[in-house]
Amino acid sequence: MATFPILRPGSTTLRRRPARPKQTSLTLFPTAARHGTCEPSSDASAPPPAPSRSRKPATELVGIARLAASSPRAEAKRGTEYFLLPVKSILNECHSTRVPFRWTVNPYRGCEFGCKYCYARYTHGFMELDGSEFESKIYVKKDVGALADRELSQKEVWGEHIAIGAATDPYQPAEREFGATRAILGKMATREGLSVSITTKSDQVVRDIELLRRISERSSLTVNMTITTLRTHLARLLEPRAPRPDLRLAAVRKLREAGISAGVFAMPVIPGLTDRERDLDALACGARDAGAQWFAANVLYLMPESWKTFMAFLEEKFPRLVDRYREWYGRSMNAPEDYRREIKERVANLRRKYSLGSLPSRPAEQSWHSPQMQFALDQGEQQCRK
């Protein structure tokens, strides 16, 4: 997933082309990719390569890399290999100031959805794997139910938020075979006073509606459905194995009908592909019609491993965007500040138009009796025109 850029890369660096002269207008790529169709290949040069990662013998590896190298292969499907990864912990403490939560849970390492922009590709590097293998080598964490049961008792989770799916999707296809996410949620359902969010691109989350209802009766629970575009063809290019956008909106509707708090994350907003005002308007309107309680967005953030994959994708499918991306992201992982501010204002206007909140707020007090979180609308938000 590309929802929460938690960590910056360590020693991995890329040589990128010098930035072109700064543009004087923030025209949002007006002539490129207007209809979500593939552009023909051009003679534009390929993106700069990331440093090659040599595979060490297992005996020379340490930590998570050694565990990954010795993990038995469980099975292979759809061209994807699955491995069983022994881990000592399932609740990971996050010290980053970039995110509003202390604890994260990622039942899987790697994600089969294969989103071209996914920021979390760099995490495969911790296992001495290349980011290009992020969607083809999926590591299923072992014994997650028992680990969750133990750590929910021992770790300081009271009053602290737990984000499930901050790096990899908890409802990716592997969940059907291995059920790691469901095992963790089952243990959470036996607790009270938790604050939990689930971020996913999959309608598979509705499989666990009854379990989610049990959790929300005793703890605060929210579901963030990530949808970058309603254009099905473009979504398939950007997120090859993720469910269609309409299925995700249908899942939001089912969650809300079941009384579960849910909203839509338009993350990331991709310059030149998903940032048009009418496209974001359609997405916000769809979120409102599905009963979503909030609508949030962040602009694309390209870490080095993500740059490598995403730029190769642009070269093949949308070559007219390549030069602008080199100009915008050539020396920074972020888009220009003025552009980010423009998108932020655009999204805020859409929230006002469709009476959507920004993000779910924290529980007012540390009490187990908090069936649903309360949601604060931005100041000045008014009723929308239906």
Coordinates of C-alpha atoms in Angstrom, one line a residue:
M1 CA 0.0 0.0 0.0
A2 CA 1.0 3.6 -0.4
T3 CA -1.0 5.1 2.3
F4 CA 1.5 5.9 5.2
P5 CA 5.1 6.8 4.3
I6 CA 6.5 5.7 7.6
L7 CA 10.2 5.4 7.1
R8 CA 12.8 7.0 4.8
P9 CA 15.4 4.8 3.1
G10 CA 18.8 4.2 4.7
S11 CA 21.8 3.8 2.6
T12 CA 19.9 3.1 -0.7
T13 CA 20.5 6.0 -3.1
L14 CA 19.7 6.6 -6.8
R15 CA 21.4 8.7 -9.3
R16 CA 18.7 10.9 -10.9
R17 CA 18.8 13.3 -13.8
P18 CA 19.3 17.0 -12.8
A19 CA 16.0 18.8 -12.4
R20 CA 14.9 20.9 -15.3
P21 CA 14.2 24.7 -14.8
K22 CA 11.4 25.3 -12.4
Q23 CA 8.1 25.7 -14.2
T24 CA 6.1 28.9 -13.6
S25 CA 2.6 27.2 -13.8
L26 CA 1.2 24.3 -11.9
T27 CA -0.8 23.1 -14.8
L28 CA -1.6 19.5 -13.9
F29 CA -0.2 17.7 -16.9
P30 CA -3.0 19.0 -19.1
T31 CA -2.3 16.9 -22.2
A32 CA -1.3 13.6 -20.7
A33 CA -3.3 10.5 -19.9
R34 CA -6.6 12.2 -20.2
H35 CA -8.8 9.1 -20.6
G36 CA -6.8 6.5 -18.8
T37 CA -5.7 4.8 -21.9
C38 CA -2.2 3.4 -22.5
E39 CA 0.2 5.6 -24.4
P40 CA 2.4 3.9 -27.0
S41 CA 6.1 3.4 -26.0
S42 CA 8.4 6.2 -26.9
D43 CA 12.2 6.6 -27.2
A44 CA 12.4 8.2 -23.7
S45 CA 15.3 6.8 -21.8
A46 CA 14.7 4.3 -19.0
P47 CA 14.7 5.5 -15.4
P48 CA 18.1 5.3 -13.6
P49 CA 18.7 1.9 -12.1
A50 CA 18.8 1.3 -8.4
P51 CA 22.0 -0.3 -7.1
S52 CA 21.9 -4.0 -7.6
R53 CA 21.3 -6.1 -4.5
S54 CA 23.5 -9.3 -4.4
R55 CA 22.0 -12.3 -2.7
K56 CA 24.2 -13.4 0.2
P57 CA 24.4 -17.0 1.4
A58 CA 21.9 -17.6 4.2
T59 CA 24.7 -18.2 6.7
E60 CA 25.9 -14.6 6.1
L61 CA 22.6 -13.0 6.7
V62 CA 21.2 -11.7 10.0
G63 CA 17.9 -10.7 11.5
I64 CA 14.8 -10.7 9.3
A65 CA 16.9 -11.4 6.2
R66 CA 18.1 -14.7 7.7
L67 CA 14.6 -15.7 8.7
A68 CA 13.4 -14.9 5.2
A69 CA 16.1 -16.9 3.6
S70 CA 15.3 -20.0 5.7
S71 CA 11.5 -19.6 5.4
P72 CA 9.9 -22.7 3.8
R73 CA 7.9 -22.1 0.6
A74 CA 4.2 -22.8 1.4
E75 CA 2.8 -22.7 -2.2
A76 CA 2.9 -20.8 -5.5
K77 CA -0.2 -19.4 -7.2
R78 CA -0.7 -16.9 -10.0
G79 CA 3.0 -16.6 -10.5
T80 CA 3.4 -15.6 -6.8
E81 CA 5.4 -17.5 -4.2
Y82 CA 4.3 -17.7 -0.6
F83 CA 6.7 -18.3 2.3
L84 CA 6.0 -18.9 6.0
L85 CA 8.0 -16.4 8.0
P86 CA 8.7 -17.0 11.7
V87 CA 8.5 -13.8 13.6
K88 CA 8.9 -12.9 17.3
S89 CA 6.3 -10.0 17.3
I90 CA 3.2 -8.9 15.4
L91 CA 2.8 -5.5 17.0
N92 CA 5.4 -3.2 15.7
E93 CA 6.1 0.1 17.5
C94 CA 6.4 3.1 15.2
H95 CA 8.5 6.0 16.3
S96 CA 8.0 8.2 13.2
T97 CA 6.4 11.6 13.6
R98 CA 5.0 11.3 10.1
V99 CA 2.1 9.1 11.2
P100 CA -0.6 9.5 13.9
F101 CA -0.3 6.1 15.5
R102 CA 2.1 4.2 17.7
W103 CA 1.5 0.6 16.7
T104 CA 1.3 -1.1 13.3
V105 CA 0.3 -4.6 12.3
N106 CA 1.2 -6.0 8.9
P107 CA 0.3 -9.7 8.7
Y108 CA 2.2 -10.1 5.4
R109 CA 5.5 -8.9 4.0
G110 CA 5.1 -8.0 0.3
C111 CA 1.7 -7.4 -1.4
E112 CA 0.3 -9.3 -4.4
F113 CA -1.7 -6.3 -5.6
G114 CA 1.5 -5.0 -7.2
C115 CA 0.6 -1.3 -7.1
K116 CA 3.1 0.5 -9.3
Y117 CA 3.5 3.4 -6.9
C118 CA 3.7 1.5 -3.6
Y119 CA 6.0 3.2 -1.2
A120 CA 6.6 0.0 0.9
R121 CA 8.7 -1.8 -1.8
Y122 CA 11.8 -0.8 0.1
T123 CA 10.8 -3.1 3.0
H124 CA 11.8 -6.1 1.0
G125 CA 15.3 -4.8 1.2
F126 CA 15.4 -5.7 4.9
M127 CA 15.2 -9.3 3.7
E128 CA 17.9 -8.8 1.1
L129 CA 15.3 -9.0 -1.7
D130 CA 14.8 -6.5 -4.5
G131 CA 11.8 -4.2 -4.5
S132 CA 10.7 -5.7 -7.8
E133 CA 10.0 -8.9 -6.0
F134 CA 7.5 -7.2 -3.6
E135 CA 4.5 -8.6 -5.4
S136 CA 5.9 -12.0 -6.4
K137 CA 7.4 -13.1 -3.0
I138 CA 4.9 -12.9 -0.2
Y139 CA 5.9 -13.7 3.3
V140 CA 3.2 -14.9 5.6
K141 CA 3.9 -14.3 9.3
K142 CA 3.5 -17.5 11.3
D143 CA 1.6 -17.9 14.5
V144 CA 0.1 -14.4 14.4
G145 CA -3.0 -15.3 16.4
A146 CA -0.9 -16.5 19.4
L147 CA 1.5 -13.6 19.1
A148 CA -1.4 -11.1 19.0
D149 CA -3.0 -12.7 22.0
R150 CA 0.2 -12.4 24.0
E151 CA 1.2 -8.9 22.9
L152 CA -2.2 -7.4 23.4
S153 CA -1.8 -8.4 27.0
Q154 CA 1.8 -7.4 27.5
K155 CA 2.4 -4.3 25.4
E156 CA 1.3 -0.7 26.1
V157 CA -1.7 -0.6 23.7
W158 CA -4.2 1.0 26.1
G159 CA -5.0 4.4 24.8
E160 CA -2.7 4.0 21.8
H161 CA -3.9 3.4 18.2
I162 CA -3.1 0.2 16.3
A163 CA -3.0 0.6 12.5
I164 CA -3.5 -2.6 10.5
G165 CA -2.2 -2.5 6.9
A166 CA 0.0 0.6 7.1
A167 CA 2.6 -1.0 4.7
T168 CA 1.0 -4.1 3.1
D169 CA -2.6 -4.9 2.4
P170 CA -4.1 -7.2 5.1
Y171 CA -6.8 -8.4 2.7
Q172 CA -4.5 -9.2 -0.3
P173 CA -5.2 -12.6 -2.0
A174 CA -2.9 -14.4 0.4
E175 CA -5.5 -13.8 3.1
R176 CA -7.9 -16.3 1.5
E177 CA -5.4 -19.1 1.8
F178 CA -3.7 -18.2 5.1
G179 CA -6.1 -16.1 7.1
A180 CA -3.5 -14.2 9.1
T181 CA -5.5 -11.0 9.3
R182 CA -8.6 -12.9 10.5
A183 CA -6.6 -14.7 13.2
I184 CA -5.3 -11.3 14.6
L185 CA -8.8 -9.7 14.5
G186 CA -10.2 -12.8 16.3
K187 CA -7.9 -12.0 19.2
M188 CA -8.8 -8.3 19.2
A189 CA -12.4 -9.3 19.4
T190 CA -11.8 -10.8 22.8
R191 CA -10.3 -7.5 24.1
E192 CA -11.9 -4.2 25.1
G193 CA -10.8 -0.6 25.0
L194 CA -8.6 -1.0 21.8
S195 CA -8.3 1.7 19.1
V196 CA -7.9 -0.1 15.8
S197 CA -8.0 0.9 12.1
I198 CA -7.8 -1.3 9.0
T199 CA -6.6 0.1 5.7
T200 CA -7.2 -2.0 2.6
K201 CA -7.9 -1.9 -1.1
S202 CA -9.9 -5.1 -1.0
D203 CA -13.6 -5.9 -0.8
Q204 CA -12.6 -9.1 1.0
V205 CA -12.9 -7.1 4.2
V206 CA -16.7 -7.7 4.1
R207 CA -15.9 -11.4 4.8
D208 CA -15.2 -10.4 8.4
I209 CA -18.1 -8.1 9.0
E210 CA -19.4 -10.1 11.9
L211 CA -16.0 -10.2 13.5
L212 CA -15.6 -6.5 12.9
R213 CA -18.9 -5.8 14.6
R214 CA -17.8 -7.8 17.6
I215 CA -14.7 -5.7 17.9
S216 CA -16.6 -2.4 17.4
E217 CA -18.9 -3.3 20.3
R218 CA -16.1 -3.2 22.8
S219 CA -13.4 -1.1 21.1
S220 CA -13.0 1.7 18.6
L221 CA -12.7 0.4 15.0
T222 CA -12.5 2.1 11.7
V223 CA -12.0 0.9 8.1
N224 CA -10.2 3.0 5.5
M225 CA -10.9 1.9 1.9
T226 CA -8.2 3.1 -0.4
I227 CA -9.5 4.1 -3.9
T228 CA -7.2 6.1 -6.2
T229 CA -9.6 6.4 -9.2
L230 CA -13.0 5.3 -10.4
R231 CA -11.7 4.7 -13.9
T232 CA -11.5 0.9 -14.0
H233 CA -9.0 0.6 -16.8
L234 CA -6.6 3.1 -15.2
A235 CA -7.0 1.3 -11.8
R236 CA -6.1 -2.0 -13.4
L237 CA -2.9 -0.4 -14.8
L238 CA -1.9 1.2 -11.5
E239 CA -3.0 -1.6 -9.2
P240 CA -2.9 -4.8 -11.3
R241 CA -4.4 -7.3 -8.9
A242 CA -6.5 -5.1 -6.6
P243 CA -10.3 -5.4 -6.7
R244 CA -12.1 -2.9 -9.0
P245 CA -13.0 0.5 -7.6
D246 CA -16.8 -0.2 -7.8
L247 CA -16.3 -3.3 -5.6
R248 CA -14.4 -1.3 -3.1
L249 CA -17.2 1.3 -2.9
A250 CA -19.7 -1.5 -2.5
A251 CA -17.7 -2.8 0.4
V252 CA -17.8 0.6 2.1
R253 CA -21.6 0.5 1.7
K254 CA -21.8 -3.0 3.3
L255 CA -19.6 -1.9 6.2
R256 CA -21.7 1.1 6.8
E257 CA -24.9 -0.8 6.6
A258 CA -23.5 -3.1 9.3
G259 CA -22.8 -0.1 11.5
I260 CA -19.0 -0.2 11.1
S261 CA -17.3 3.1 10.7
A262 CA -15.7 3.5 7.3
G263 CA -14.3 6.1 5.0
V264 CA -12.3 6.5 1.7
F265 CA -8.6 7.2 1.3
A266 CA -7.8 8.7 -2.1
M267 CA -4.2 7.8 -1.6
P268 CA -2.0 8.6 -3.4
V269 CA -3.2 11.3 -5.7
I270 CA -1.0 10.7 -8.7
P271 CA -0.1 13.8 -10.7
G272 CA -1.3 13.6 -14.3
L273 CA -3.2 10.4 -13.8
T274 CA -5.7 10.7 -10.9
D275 CA -5.6 14.4 -10.0
R276 CA -8.2 15.9 -12.3
E277 CA -10.9 17.9 -10.5
R278 CA -13.7 16.0 -12.1
D279 CA -12.2 12.6 -11.3
L280 CA -11.6 13.5 -7.6
D281 CA -15.1 15.0 -7.5
A282 CA -16.6 11.7 -8.9
L283 CA -14.6 9.8 -6.3
A284 CA -15.8 12.0 -3.4
C285 CA -19.3 11.8 -4.6
G286 CA -19.1 8.0 -4.8
A287 CA -17.7 7.9 -1.3
R288 CA -20.6 10.0 -0.1
D289 CA -23.2 7.8 -1.9
A290 CA -21.6 4.7 -0.3
G291 CA -22.1 6.1 3.1
A292 CA -18.4 6.9 3.8
Q293 CA -17.9 9.1 6.8
W294 CA -14.6 10.7 5.7
F295 CA -12.6 11.4 2.6
A296 CA -8.8 11.9 2.8
A297 CA -6.0 12.3 0.3
N298 CA -2.2 12.6 0.0
V299 CA -0.1 13.3 -3.1
L300 CA 2.2 10.6 -4.4
Y301 CA 5.5 10.1 -2.5
L302 CA 8.2 8.2 -4.3
M303 CA 10.9 6.5 -2.4
P304 CA 13.9 5.1 -4.4
E305 CA 12.6 1.6 -4.9
S306 CA 9.2 3.0 -5.8
W307 CA 10.8 5.5 -8.2
K308 CA 12.5 2.6 -10.0
T309 CA 9.2 0.7 -10.5
F310 CA 6.9 3.6 -11.1
M311 CA 9.2 5.4 -13.7
A312 CA 9.5 2.1 -15.6
F313 CA 5.7 1.9 -15.6
L314 CA 5.4 5.5 -16.9
E315 CA 8.0 4.8 -19.6
E316 CA 5.9 2.0 -20.9
K317 CA 2.3 3.3 -20.4
F318 CA 2.4 7.1 -20.1
P319 CA 5.8 8.3 -21.6
R320 CA 4.6 11.9 -22.0
L321 CA 4.6 12.1 -18.2
V322 CA 8.2 11.0 -17.8
D323 CA 10.0 14.3 -18.2
R324 CA 7.7 16.1 -15.8
Y325 CA 8.1 13.4 -13.2
R326 CA 11.9 13.7 -13.5
E327 CA 11.5 17.4 -13.0
W328 CA 9.2 17.1 -10.0
Y329 CA 10.7 14.1 -8.3
G330 CA 14.2 14.2 -9.5
R331 CA 15.7 15.7 -6.3
S332 CA 12.9 15.0 -3.8
M333 CA 10.5 12.2 -2.9
N334 CA 7.7 14.7 -2.8
A335 CA 5.9 16.7 -5.4
P336 CA 6.3 20.5 -5.3
E337 CA 4.8 22.1 -2.3
D338 CA 2.6 24.4 -4.3
Y339 CA 1.1 21.4 -6.1
R340 CA 0.5 19.6 -2.8
R341 CA -1.2 22.6 -1.4
E342 CA -3.4 22.9 -4.4
I343 CA -4.5 19.2 -4.1
K344 CA -5.1 19.7 -0.3
E345 CA -7.4 22.7 -1.0
R346 CA -9.2 20.7 -3.8
V347 CA -9.9 17.8 -1.4
A348 CA -11.0 20.2 1.4
N349 CA -13.5 21.7 -1.0
L350 CA -14.8 18.3 -2.0
R351 CA -15.3 17.4 1.7
R352 CA -17.4 20.6 2.2
K353 CA -19.4 19.9 -1.0
Y354 CA -20.2 16.3 0.0
S355 CA -20.4 16.7 3.8
L356 CA -17.5 14.3 4.5
G357 CA -15.2 14.4 7.4
S358 CA -11.4 14.5 7.1
L359 CA -10.2 11.7 9.3
P360 CA -11.7 9.7 12.2
S361 CA -10.9 11.4 15.5
R362 CA -9.4 9.6 18.5
P363 CA -11.8 8.4 21.3
A364 CA -12.6 11.1 23.7
E365 CA -11.5 9.1 26.7
Q366 CA -9.9 5.7 27.5
S367 CA -13.0 3.7 28.0
W368 CA -13.9 0.3 26.7
H369 CA -17.4 1.4 26.1
S370 CA -16.7 3.1 22.8
P371 CA -18.7 1.2 20.1
Q372 CA -17.9 3.8 17.4
M373 CA -15.5 6.6 17.0
Q374 CA -16.8 10.1 16.7
F375 CA -16.0 12.0 13.6
A376 CA -15.3 15.7 13.4
L377 CA -16.1 17.6 10.2
D378 CA -13.7 20.3 9.1
Q379 CA -14.6 23.8 10.4
G380 CA -16.9 25.5 8.0
E381 CA -18.2 22.4 6.3
Q382 CA -21.8 22.7 5.2
Q383 CA -24.4 20.4 3.8
C384 CA -23.7 19.4 0.2
R385 CA -26.0 19.6 -2.8
K386 CA -27.4 16.1 -3.2

